[in-house]
Amino acid sequence: MSFSGLQGVQSSVKQGIPGVQAHLTAYSKRKPIFSGTDTLSSAHLTCQPPAQPFACSSSLPRRFRHPQAFKRLTHALCTRHTSQCRMCTLKCQAKQHSANMQTAPEVSPEVGKGKKLLIIGGTGRVGSSTADSLRQTHPNLTIILGSQSQESYDAAVKNRPSLQGLAFSKVNRNDLQSIMSAVKDCDLVLHCAGPFQRKNECLVLEAAIQAKKPYIDVCDDNDYAARAKADYHEKAKAAGVPAITSGGIYPGVSNVMAAHMVSTARREYDAEGHFVGKDGVNKSEAVQPKKLQYFYYTAGTGGVGPTIMETSYLLAGTPVIAYADGKQVNAKPVSQPLTVDFGKGLGRKTVWLYNLPEVESAFKYMKVPNVSARFGTDPAFWNWAMVATARFVPVKILRDRAKIRAFAKKTNPVIKLVDPLIGEKVGMRVDLELEDGSKACGVFIHKKLSDSAGTCIAAFVDTVLTGGTKPGVWFPEEPEAIADRMRLLQQASQGCIRFELNQPPWKIESDAKQMGMGFYW
């Protein structure tokens, strides 16, 4: 197919585009974005040609992209297939709503002025990173670092000198009275004291509701998050307390990325990008989501330390919950690997199934019938070590927090040796497939997880401080959790190597290579 004769191409479009199937067949044989077997859907994941060839610009084979002709061809095709060109519409709306993601939104000096934030787990890697980020973005906010010992506070300040001068509060996260005493004089409670796995009580949330203090946690455990929602949602509403569970980087920002793409497809935004929900939907143009996949990558521990290893070991003993065709399915933890292309800045990484809370919340609150989440790390032997842990270590041990904590401490010296060699880059890719066959992708890549996690959590803190969360316990993707999703995403993506939303798959892939004569692969 030559692009030199564009008029002939336009003529072919009007006649039903005969002859392009050969190119699409050749395209389907190229190396896929995903490789591996996803038994959740009992299908090999490859790049299949769209059901209606050239219905939108995203279906154009990469090997036949010519910069000039592509632009004109896209216009001709979309004029012909306006109602079918979902991906082009998603891209246009994303551009209209997001403006410049690399520029931080202005934060009024009044935000946080006279307010006190208590960070429980504030001396840990995640909590201290969040405090550091908030000192820069909300200088008038008083930040209190809560921890069980003065020694941990001293160590945190030594590790991050920028925290010098922040107040310290001694608090035992496992004792309700201790928590109540700590939260009574603050205006917002942020719970960063993980891991959350195998915790049978939501004591910090309970204390926040009793004291009528807004609450955020960075929970990454499905059972804990589900319990927070089920047991405390109505209590929080009655007390007038806004609360967000799983408000970290992943889950957290990844949920908001998915929610934005789903709402864009459903036409739940007005012309200015404000969420209006079903009442504002043009039902003739709305498209429902069919499949949502979360893919995560972190180099080593991402600078977060032994806590992430403790969490990983606990997850290795937790069966995976996913959804296929509207039904819950179970899988072994750390199973069904896929090689995923995160695109420029990260490349291809292998990721495995894990049991993460955003899967169930996406199914319940975004009504997506097919949902799964996968995670991977480097170096590769860490992944295989996790596979071996999940297969050969008795489940009884993997569910024992004390034994897992001890094991994580024993492996920490090895981790400290390896982490500096591989860095702490973090990547998230969110893939959405719609009922009409079109696809949208979002990608988030940052060079340092330890910094990025703090930036993302700080964005959730800003949302609550500015009154963007309604009373009740909410997951990040619920409309009541985040009044202005684009503002949160703009804040959370600061410092990213790459951040994109609502893009066709080929734009997320690694760089195209010029093959000559204006063609790209």
Short mmCIF file of C-alpha atoms in Angstrom, two decimals:
data_model
loop_
_atom_site.label_atom_id
_atom_site.label_comp_id
_atom_site.label_asym_id
_atom_site.label_seq_id
_atom_site.Cartn_x
_atom_site.Cartn_y
_atom_site.Cartn_z
CA MET A 1 0.00 0.00 0.00
CA SER A 2 1.58 3.35 -1.06
CA PHE A 3 0.77 6.67 0.54
CA SER A 4 1.98 8.68 -2.43
CA GLY A 5 -1.42 8.51 -4.04
CA LEU A 6 -3.64 9.67 -1.21
CA GLN A 7 -6.59 10.30 -3.50
CA GLY A 8 -6.62 6.62 -4.37
CA VAL A 9 -6.61 5.76 -0.69
CA GLN A 10 -9.58 8.05 -0.05
CA SER A 11 -11.38 6.40 -2.93
CA SER A 12 -10.70 3.03 -1.35
CA VAL A 13 -12.14 4.29 1.91
CA LYS A 14 -15.39 5.27 0.20
CA GLN A 15 -15.61 1.84 -1.38
CA GLY A 16 -15.25 -0.01 1.92
CA ILE A 17 -11.41 -0.07 1.99
CA PRO A 18 -10.81 -3.23 -0.05
CA GLY A 19 -7.35 -4.71 -0.01
CA VAL A 20 -6.21 -3.63 3.41
CA GLN A 21 -6.76 -7.04 5.00
CA ALA A 22 -3.44 -8.26 3.60
CA HIS A 23 -1.66 -5.46 5.45
CA LEU A 24 -3.63 -6.14 8.61
CA THR A 25 -2.78 -9.83 8.40
CA ALA A 26 0.89 -8.96 8.08
CA TYR A 27 0.55 -6.52 10.97
CA SER A 28 -0.97 -9.17 13.22
CA LYS A 29 2.14 -11.31 12.73
CA ARG A 30 4.53 -8.70 14.14
CA LYS A 31 5.84 -8.97 17.71
CA PRO A 32 2.92 -8.32 20.05
CA ILE A 33 2.71 -5.69 22.75
CA PHE A 34 1.98 -8.55 25.14
CA SER A 35 3.41 -12.03 25.07
CA GLY A 36 2.38 -14.92 27.24
CA THR A 37 -0.83 -16.73 28.04
CA ASP A 38 -3.66 -15.20 30.04
CA THR A 39 -5.71 -18.16 31.20
CA LEU A 40 -8.17 -15.80 32.82
CA SER A 41 -9.59 -15.30 29.36
CA SER A 42 -8.21 -18.58 27.94
CA ALA A 43 -6.60 -16.72 25.08
CA HIS A 44 -3.14 -15.74 23.88
CA LEU A 45 -2.74 -11.97 24.02
CA THR A 46 -1.57 -10.69 20.66
CA CYS A 47 -2.17 -7.60 18.58
CA GLN A 48 -5.23 -8.61 16.59
CA PRO A 49 -6.49 -6.40 13.74
CA PRO A 50 -9.61 -4.40 14.62
CA ALA A 51 -13.03 -5.72 13.69
CA GLN A 52 -13.59 -2.72 11.39
CA PRO A 53 -10.30 -1.96 9.62
CA PHE A 54 -9.27 1.68 9.66
CA ALA A 55 -12.40 2.67 11.61
CA CYS A 56 -10.06 4.95 13.54
CA SER A 57 -6.47 6.14 13.23
CA SER A 58 -5.23 3.83 15.99
CA SER A 59 -5.71 0.77 13.78
CA LEU A 60 -3.18 1.96 11.18
CA PRO A 61 -0.25 -0.52 10.97
CA ARG A 62 2.94 1.06 12.21
CA ARG A 63 5.01 -0.11 9.25
CA PHE A 64 2.81 1.99 6.95
CA ARG A 65 2.85 5.25 8.90
CA HIS A 66 4.02 8.19 6.83
CA PRO A 67 4.01 11.43 8.87
CA GLN A 68 2.34 13.64 6.25
CA ALA A 69 -0.01 11.14 4.64
CA PHE A 70 -1.00 9.66 7.97
CA LYS A 71 -2.39 12.96 9.17
CA ARG A 72 -4.45 13.52 6.01
CA LEU A 73 -5.55 9.89 5.83
CA THR A 74 -6.71 10.00 9.44
CA HIS A 75 -8.81 13.06 8.71
CA ALA A 76 -10.40 11.42 5.66
CA LEU A 77 -11.12 8.18 7.50
CA CYS A 78 -12.52 9.87 10.60
CA THR A 79 -14.79 12.07 8.52
CA ARG A 80 -16.22 8.88 7.03
CA HIS A 81 -16.41 6.95 10.32
CA THR A 82 -17.07 9.64 12.94
CA SER A 83 -19.39 7.52 15.08
CA GLN A 84 -16.91 4.63 15.08
CA CYS A 85 -13.70 6.56 15.75
CA ARG A 86 -13.70 6.13 19.50
CA MET A 87 -9.97 6.32 20.04
CA CYS A 88 -9.57 9.58 18.15
CA THR A 89 -12.34 11.08 20.28
CA LEU A 90 -10.68 9.82 23.46
CA LYS A 91 -7.39 11.39 22.42
CA CYS A 92 -9.01 14.72 21.58
CA GLN A 93 -10.87 14.82 24.89
CA ALA A 94 -7.77 13.86 26.83
CA LYS A 95 -5.81 16.66 25.16
CA GLN A 96 -8.61 19.12 25.82
CA HIS A 97 -8.97 18.16 29.48
CA SER A 98 -5.36 17.64 30.51
CA ALA A 99 -3.72 20.65 28.86
CA ASN A 100 -0.07 20.45 30.02
CA MET A 101 0.58 17.58 32.42
CA GLN A 102 4.21 18.59 32.89
CA THR A 103 3.21 21.86 34.58
CA ALA A 104 2.18 21.58 38.21
CA PRO A 105 -1.22 23.10 38.98
CA GLU A 106 -1.07 26.20 41.13
CA VAL A 107 -1.64 25.53 44.82
CA SER A 108 -3.00 28.45 46.80
CA PRO A 109 -0.92 29.41 49.86
CA GLU A 110 -4.17 29.18 51.79
CA VAL A 111 -4.43 25.42 51.19
CA GLY A 112 -3.32 23.80 54.41
CA LYS A 113 -2.82 27.08 56.24
CA GLY A 114 -3.65 26.58 59.90
CA LYS A 115 -4.14 22.82 59.29
CA LYS A 116 -2.30 19.94 60.91
CA LEU A 117 -1.59 16.68 59.09
CA LEU A 118 -0.66 13.59 61.10
CA ILE A 119 1.22 10.96 59.07
CA ILE A 120 1.08 7.63 60.90
CA GLY A 121 4.11 5.75 59.62
CA GLY A 122 5.61 9.16 58.84
CA THR A 123 9.17 8.05 59.60
CA GLY A 124 9.06 5.21 57.05
CA ARG A 125 10.19 5.52 53.45
CA VAL A 126 6.72 6.25 52.04
CA GLY A 127 5.57 8.51 54.86
CA SER A 128 8.76 10.60 54.90
CA SER A 129 8.68 10.91 51.10
CA THR A 130 5.13 12.24 51.32
CA ALA A 131 6.09 14.70 54.04
CA ASP A 132 8.99 15.93 51.93
CA SER A 133 6.73 16.43 48.92
CA LEU A 134 4.08 18.27 50.95
CA ARG A 135 6.67 20.63 52.47
CA GLN A 136 7.39 21.80 48.94
CA THR A 137 3.84 22.00 47.59
CA HIS A 138 1.98 23.05 50.77
CA PRO A 139 4.46 25.09 52.84
CA ASN A 140 1.79 26.38 55.20
CA LEU A 141 0.60 22.91 56.20
CA THR A 142 1.82 21.73 59.61
CA ILE A 143 3.09 18.15 59.28
CA ILE A 144 3.45 15.77 62.22
CA LEU A 145 5.38 12.54 61.79
CA GLY A 146 3.80 9.73 63.81
CA SER A 147 5.83 6.67 64.75
CA GLN A 148 6.41 4.25 67.60
CA SER A 149 9.84 5.52 68.57
CA GLN A 150 11.98 8.63 68.69
CA GLU A 151 14.80 6.58 67.15
CA SER A 152 12.82 6.04 63.96
CA TYR A 153 12.15 9.79 63.75
CA ASP A 154 15.86 10.58 64.17
CA ALA A 155 16.73 8.05 61.46
CA ALA A 156 14.16 9.54 59.08
CA VAL A 157 15.53 13.07 59.56
CA LYS A 158 19.07 11.79 59.02
CA ASN A 159 17.99 10.08 55.81
CA ARG A 160 16.01 13.14 54.64
CA PRO A 161 17.51 16.33 56.16
CA SER A 162 14.67 18.31 54.58
CA LEU A 163 12.38 16.92 57.30
CA GLN A 164 14.35 18.71 59.99
CA GLY A 165 12.00 20.74 62.18
CA LEU A 166 8.87 18.65 61.65
CA ALA A 167 7.02 17.68 64.80
CA PHE A 168 7.07 14.13 66.14
CA SER A 169 4.20 12.22 67.75
CA LYS A 170 4.62 8.86 69.41
CA VAL A 171 1.79 6.58 68.34
CA ASN A 172 1.18 2.85 68.31
CA ARG A 173 -0.84 2.00 65.20
CA ASN A 174 -2.03 -1.23 66.86
CA ASP A 175 -3.58 0.51 69.88
CA LEU A 176 -6.83 2.44 69.43
CA GLN A 177 -6.34 4.67 72.48
CA SER A 178 -2.84 5.60 71.37
CA ILE A 179 -4.16 6.53 67.93
CA MET A 180 -7.08 8.50 69.41
CA SER A 181 -4.67 10.51 71.52
CA ALA A 182 -2.53 11.32 68.48
CA VAL A 183 -5.33 12.30 66.09
CA LYS A 184 -7.38 14.51 68.43
CA ASP A 185 -5.38 17.66 67.69
CA CYS A 186 -4.89 17.18 63.94
CA ASP A 187 -7.08 18.08 60.94
CA LEU A 188 -6.25 15.19 58.62
CA VAL A 189 -4.92 11.66 59.19
CA LEU A 190 -2.71 9.93 56.64
CA HIS A 191 -2.05 6.21 57.28
CA CYS A 192 1.23 5.09 55.67
CA ALA A 193 2.21 2.41 58.19
CA GLY A 194 2.21 -0.71 56.07
CA PRO A 195 2.14 -3.50 55.31
CA PHE A 196 -1.64 -3.77 55.41
CA GLN A 197 -1.79 -7.49 54.66
CA ARG A 198 -3.16 -9.78 57.41
CA LYS A 199 -4.51 -6.87 59.44
CA ASN A 200 -7.89 -7.74 60.92
CA GLU A 201 -8.79 -4.27 62.18
CA CYS A 202 -8.89 -0.80 60.64
CA LEU A 203 -7.95 0.98 63.86
CA VAL A 204 -6.58 4.18 62.33
CA LEU A 205 -9.71 4.64 60.22
CA GLU A 206 -11.90 3.89 63.22
CA ALA A 207 -10.08 6.49 65.32
CA ALA A 208 -10.33 9.09 62.56
CA ILE A 209 -14.09 8.60 62.26
CA GLN A 210 -14.59 8.76 66.02
CA ALA A 211 -12.58 11.98 66.16
CA LYS A 212 -14.30 13.26 62.97
CA LYS A 213 -11.01 13.75 61.12
CA PRO A 214 -10.62 13.27 57.34
CA TYR A 215 -8.62 10.15 56.48
CA ILE A 216 -6.43 8.70 53.72
CA ASP A 217 -4.54 5.41 53.65
CA VAL A 218 -2.13 3.86 51.15
CA CYS A 219 -3.52 0.34 51.55
CA ASP A 220 -2.48 -2.20 48.91
CA ASP A 221 -4.34 -5.17 50.37
CA ASN A 222 -7.68 -6.32 48.97
CA ASP A 223 -9.11 -7.64 52.25
CA TYR A 224 -8.17 -4.56 54.26
CA ALA A 225 -9.55 -2.11 51.68
CA ALA A 226 -12.78 -4.11 51.30
CA ARG A 227 -13.21 -4.18 55.10
CA ALA A 228 -12.65 -0.42 55.34
CA LYS A 229 -15.33 0.17 52.74
CA ALA A 230 -17.86 -2.35 54.03
CA ASP A 231 -17.54 -1.66 57.76
CA TYR A 232 -16.89 2.06 57.88
CA HIS A 233 -18.48 3.74 54.84
CA GLU A 234 -21.83 4.46 56.47
CA LYS A 235 -20.15 5.44 59.75
CA ALA A 236 -17.96 7.94 57.93
CA LYS A 237 -20.95 9.39 56.06
CA ALA A 238 -22.92 9.78 59.29
CA ALA A 239 -19.96 11.49 60.96
CA GLY A 240 -19.32 13.75 57.96
CA VAL A 241 -15.82 12.32 57.53
CA PRO A 242 -14.31 12.12 54.00
CA ALA A 243 -12.03 9.09 53.68
CA ILE A 244 -10.04 7.51 50.83
CA THR A 245 -8.65 3.98 50.99
CA SER A 246 -5.85 2.78 48.66
CA GLY A 247 -4.75 6.35 47.92
CA GLY A 248 -1.13 5.70 46.96
CA ILE A 249 0.65 5.33 43.62
CA TYR A 250 -0.55 1.79 42.81
CA PRO A 251 -3.19 1.30 43.83
CA GLY A 252 -4.23 4.93 43.91
CA VAL A 253 -3.12 7.02 40.95
CA SER A 254 -3.47 3.95 38.71
CA ASN A 255 -7.15 3.72 39.73
CA VAL A 256 -7.70 7.37 38.81
CA MET A 257 -5.99 6.86 35.44
CA ALA A 258 -8.36 3.97 34.71
CA ALA A 259 -11.39 5.90 35.96
CA HIS A 260 -10.56 8.83 33.71
CA MET A 261 -10.30 6.62 30.64
CA VAL A 262 -13.53 4.79 31.48
CA SER A 263 -15.42 8.04 32.10
CA THR A 264 -14.10 9.51 28.87
CA ALA A 265 -15.39 6.50 26.93
CA ARG A 266 -18.74 6.77 28.70
CA ARG A 267 -18.90 10.51 27.92
CA GLU A 268 -19.15 11.41 31.60
CA TYR A 269 -17.28 14.72 31.23
CA ASP A 270 -18.65 18.03 29.99
CA ALA A 271 -16.87 20.27 27.49
CA GLU A 272 -14.70 21.77 30.24
CA GLY A 273 -13.63 18.38 31.55
CA HIS A 274 -15.85 18.39 34.66
CA PHE A 275 -17.31 15.05 35.70
CA VAL A 276 -21.07 15.11 35.25
CA GLY A 277 -21.84 11.40 35.50
CA LYS A 278 -24.60 9.53 33.74
CA ASP A 279 -26.90 12.54 33.75
CA GLY A 280 -24.63 14.31 31.31
CA VAL A 281 -23.94 11.37 29.02
CA ASN A 282 -24.76 11.45 25.34
CA LYS A 283 -25.91 7.86 25.25
CA SER A 284 -25.64 7.63 21.48
CA GLU A 285 -21.86 8.18 21.73
CA ALA A 286 -21.08 6.44 25.03
CA VAL A 287 -19.10 3.19 24.89
CA GLN A 288 -18.94 0.72 27.75
CA PRO A 289 -15.66 -0.82 29.00
CA LYS A 290 -15.04 -4.48 28.31
CA LYS A 291 -11.61 -5.25 29.78
CA LEU A 292 -9.24 -3.45 32.13
CA GLN A 293 -5.68 -4.54 32.84
CA TYR A 294 -3.22 -3.03 35.30
CA PHE A 295 0.50 -3.61 34.71
CA TYR A 296 3.09 -2.47 37.26
CA TYR A 297 6.87 -2.53 37.40
CA THR A 298 9.40 -1.45 40.04
CA ALA A 299 13.15 -1.86 39.86
CA GLY A 300 14.22 -3.73 42.99
CA THR A 301 12.42 -2.37 46.04
CA GLY A 302 12.08 1.06 44.44
CA GLY A 303 13.96 2.60 47.35
CA VAL A 304 11.05 1.77 49.66
CA GLY A 305 13.10 -0.72 51.68
CA PRO A 306 12.14 -3.98 53.42
CA THR A 307 8.45 -3.03 53.72
CA ILE A 308 7.84 -3.72 50.03
CA MET A 309 9.54 -7.12 50.40
CA GLU A 310 7.39 -7.94 53.41
CA THR A 311 4.31 -6.98 51.40
CA SER A 312 5.46 -9.10 48.44
CA TYR A 313 6.02 -12.17 50.61
CA LEU A 314 2.57 -11.78 52.19
CA LEU A 315 0.99 -11.44 48.73
CA ALA A 316 2.80 -14.61 47.63
CA GLY A 317 0.54 -16.47 50.06
CA THR A 318 -2.68 -14.79 48.89
CA PRO A 319 -4.72 -16.35 46.05
CA VAL A 320 -5.39 -13.95 43.18
CA ILE A 321 -8.89 -12.60 42.59
CA ALA A 322 -9.62 -11.48 39.04
CA TYR A 323 -12.73 -11.10 36.92
CA ALA A 324 -13.60 -12.66 33.58
CA ASP A 325 -16.89 -12.07 31.79
CA GLY A 326 -18.43 -10.62 34.92
CA LYS A 327 -17.54 -13.55 37.17
CA GLN A 328 -14.91 -13.85 39.86
CA VAL A 329 -12.08 -16.23 39.02
CA ASN A 330 -9.19 -17.32 41.18
CA ALA A 331 -5.59 -17.96 40.22
CA LYS A 332 -2.35 -18.86 41.93
CA PRO A 333 -0.32 -15.89 43.22
CA VAL A 334 2.68 -14.85 41.14
CA SER A 335 1.44 -16.76 38.09
CA GLN A 336 0.57 -16.35 34.39
CA PRO A 337 3.46 -14.07 33.37
CA LEU A 338 3.09 -11.62 30.48
CA THR A 339 5.78 -9.54 28.84
CA VAL A 340 4.43 -6.03 28.51
CA ASP A 341 5.81 -3.07 26.57
CA PHE A 342 5.80 0.00 28.84
CA GLY A 343 7.24 2.04 26.01
CA LYS A 344 9.95 4.65 25.88
CA GLY A 345 11.70 5.12 29.19
CA LEU A 346 11.22 1.56 30.42
CA GLY A 347 10.74 -0.92 27.58
CA ARG A 348 9.48 -4.49 27.88
CA LYS A 349 9.08 -6.07 31.30
CA THR A 350 7.63 -9.37 32.50
CA VAL A 351 4.84 -9.10 35.04
CA TRP A 352 2.91 -11.69 37.11
CA LEU A 353 -0.59 -11.89 38.57
CA TYR A 354 -0.95 -10.56 42.12
CA ASN A 355 -3.99 -10.02 44.31
CA LEU A 356 -4.46 -6.24 44.43
CA PRO A 357 -7.48 -4.19 45.61
CA GLU A 358 -7.93 -2.17 42.42
CA VAL A 359 -9.14 -5.30 40.63
CA GLU A 360 -12.19 -5.80 42.82
CA SER A 361 -12.93 -2.09 43.13
CA ALA A 362 -12.80 -1.64 39.34
CA PHE A 363 -15.26 -4.49 38.92
CA LYS A 364 -17.63 -3.20 41.59
CA TYR A 365 -17.50 0.54 41.10
CA MET A 366 -16.53 1.01 37.44
CA LYS A 367 -18.57 -2.01 36.32
CA VAL A 368 -15.80 -3.47 34.15
CA PRO A 369 -16.52 -7.20 33.52
CA ASN A 370 -12.90 -8.28 32.92
CA VAL A 371 -10.19 -7.03 35.29
CA SER A 372 -6.73 -8.21 36.37
CA ALA A 373 -3.49 -6.77 37.82
CA ARG A 374 0.12 -7.83 37.31
CA PHE A 375 3.43 -6.77 38.82
CA GLY A 376 7.09 -7.41 38.04
CA THR A 377 10.52 -6.28 39.15
CA ASP A 378 14.22 -6.42 38.31
CA PRO A 379 16.60 -8.15 38.46
CA ALA A 380 14.80 -11.15 36.99
CA PHE A 381 15.84 -13.54 39.74
CA TRP A 382 13.68 -11.57 42.23
CA ASN A 383 10.63 -12.52 40.18
CA TRP A 384 11.60 -16.16 40.09
CA ALA A 385 12.36 -16.05 43.80
CA MET A 386 8.80 -14.83 44.36
CA VAL A 387 7.46 -17.62 42.14
CA ALA A 388 9.41 -20.16 44.19
CA THR A 389 8.18 -18.58 47.42
CA ALA A 390 4.57 -18.80 46.29
CA ARG A 391 4.94 -22.43 45.17
CA PHE A 392 7.14 -24.02 47.83
CA VAL A 393 6.86 -22.07 51.07
CA PRO A 394 3.93 -23.35 53.16
CA VAL A 395 0.94 -21.02 53.10
CA LYS A 396 0.83 -21.11 56.89
CA ILE A 397 4.22 -19.40 57.01
CA LEU A 398 3.35 -16.89 54.26
CA ARG A 399 0.33 -15.81 56.29
CA ASP A 400 2.29 -15.33 59.50
CA ARG A 401 3.19 -11.62 59.72
CA ALA A 402 5.85 -12.12 62.40
CA LYS A 403 7.71 -14.81 60.45
CA ILE A 404 7.46 -12.87 57.19
CA ARG A 405 8.78 -9.71 58.88
CA ALA A 406 11.74 -11.67 60.20
CA PHE A 407 12.38 -13.19 56.77
CA ALA A 408 12.23 -9.76 55.11
CA LYS A 409 14.83 -8.45 57.56
CA LYS A 410 17.13 -11.39 56.78
CA THR A 411 16.94 -10.73 53.03
CA ASN A 412 17.38 -6.97 53.46
CA PRO A 413 21.22 -7.05 53.33
CA VAL A 414 21.10 -8.71 49.91
CA ILE A 415 18.53 -6.17 48.74
CA LYS A 416 20.74 -3.30 49.90
CA LEU A 417 23.57 -4.66 47.75
CA VAL A 418 21.44 -5.08 44.62
CA ASP A 419 19.19 -2.00 44.74
CA PRO A 420 21.93 0.60 44.03
CA LEU A 421 22.94 -1.31 40.91
CA ILE A 422 19.51 -1.30 39.27
CA GLY A 423 17.98 1.96 40.44
CA GLU A 424 14.39 2.44 41.55
CA LYS A 425 12.47 3.22 38.37
CA VAL A 426 8.70 2.67 38.51
CA GLY A 427 6.24 2.12 35.66
CA MET A 428 2.48 1.73 35.40
CA ARG A 429 0.51 0.84 32.30
CA VAL A 430 -3.30 0.78 32.29
CA ASP A 431 -5.02 -0.86 29.31
CA LEU A 432 -8.70 -0.43 28.55
CA GLU A 433 -10.61 -2.31 25.86
CA LEU A 434 -14.08 -1.05 24.94
CA GLU A 435 -17.15 -2.93 23.76
CA ASP A 436 -16.74 -1.63 20.21
CA GLY A 437 -13.24 -3.13 19.96
CA SER A 438 -11.27 0.10 20.34
CA LYS A 439 -8.51 0.36 22.94
CA ALA A 440 -7.02 3.07 25.12
CA CYS A 441 -3.80 3.03 27.15
CA GLY A 442 -2.28 5.11 29.89
CA VAL A 443 1.35 5.07 30.98
CA PHE A 444 3.21 6.52 33.99
CA ILE A 445 7.00 6.24 34.29
CA HIS A 446 9.19 7.85 36.95
CA LYS A 447 12.86 7.34 37.67
CA LYS A 448 12.44 7.04 41.46
CA LEU A 449 9.59 5.26 43.21
CA SER A 450 10.60 6.69 46.59
CA ASP A 451 10.02 10.22 45.29
CA SER A 452 7.06 9.43 43.04
CA ALA A 453 5.10 7.67 45.78
CA GLY A 454 5.32 10.77 47.96
CA THR A 455 4.23 13.02 45.10
CA CYS A 456 1.23 10.81 44.35
CA ILE A 457 0.08 10.59 47.97
CA ALA A 458 0.53 14.36 48.35
CA ALA A 459 -1.92 14.79 45.47
CA PHE A 460 -4.56 12.85 47.42
CA VAL A 461 -3.84 14.99 50.50
CA ASP A 462 -4.39 18.13 48.41
CA THR A 463 -7.73 16.76 47.19
CA VAL A 464 -9.01 16.23 50.73
CA LEU A 465 -7.62 19.56 51.99
CA THR A 466 -9.43 21.42 49.19
CA GLY A 467 -12.76 19.72 49.91
CA GLY A 468 -12.65 17.44 46.88
CA THR A 469 -13.79 14.31 48.75
CA LYS A 470 -17.31 13.68 50.03
CA PRO A 471 -18.07 12.09 53.42
CA GLY A 472 -17.81 8.30 53.33
CA VAL A 473 -15.10 5.75 52.57
CA TRP A 474 -14.20 5.75 48.88
CA PHE A 475 -11.86 4.01 46.48
CA PRO A 476 -9.90 6.46 44.28
CA GLU A 477 -11.88 5.61 41.12
CA GLU A 478 -15.23 6.51 42.68
CA PRO A 479 -16.45 9.98 41.62
CA GLU A 480 -17.09 10.95 45.24
CA ALA A 481 -13.40 10.43 46.08
CA ILE A 482 -11.85 12.91 43.65
CA ALA A 483 -13.75 16.00 42.51
CA ASP A 484 -11.10 16.99 39.94
CA ARG A 485 -9.32 13.94 38.53
CA MET A 486 -7.22 15.86 36.05
CA ARG A 487 -5.86 18.14 38.76
CA LEU A 488 -4.86 15.12 40.85
CA LEU A 489 -3.21 13.41 37.87
CA GLN A 490 -1.40 16.60 36.96
CA GLN A 491 -0.01 16.85 40.48
CA ALA A 492 0.81 13.14 40.75
CA SER A 493 2.71 13.05 37.44
CA GLN A 494 5.20 15.75 38.38
CA GLY A 495 8.75 14.56 37.73
CA CYS A 496 7.63 11.73 35.47
CA ILE A 497 9.80 10.67 32.57
CA ARG A 498 6.57 9.96 30.73
CA PHE A 499 2.88 10.34 31.48
CA GLU A 500 0.17 9.81 28.88
CA LEU A 501 -3.54 9.00 28.92
CA ASN A 502 -6.08 7.76 26.37
CA GLN A 503 -3.52 6.81 23.77
CA PRO A 504 -3.81 3.98 21.21
CA PRO A 505 -1.53 1.01 21.98
CA TRP A 506 1.05 1.76 19.29
CA LYS A 507 1.74 5.19 20.78
CA ILE A 508 2.60 3.59 24.11
CA GLU A 509 5.05 1.12 22.58
CA SER A 510 8.80 1.62 22.34
CA ASP A 511 10.13 4.02 19.73
CA ALA A 512 9.26 3.35 16.10
CA LYS A 513 12.24 2.81 13.84
CA GLN A 514 12.47 4.50 10.45
CA MET A 515 12.86 1.89 7.74
CA GLY A 516 13.43 4.37 4.91
CA MET A 517 11.23 5.94 2.23
CA GLY A 518 9.02 7.50 4.93
CA PHE A 519 7.95 4.19 6.47
CA TYR A 520 8.18 3.30 10.17
CA TRP A 521 8.20 0.01 12.12
#
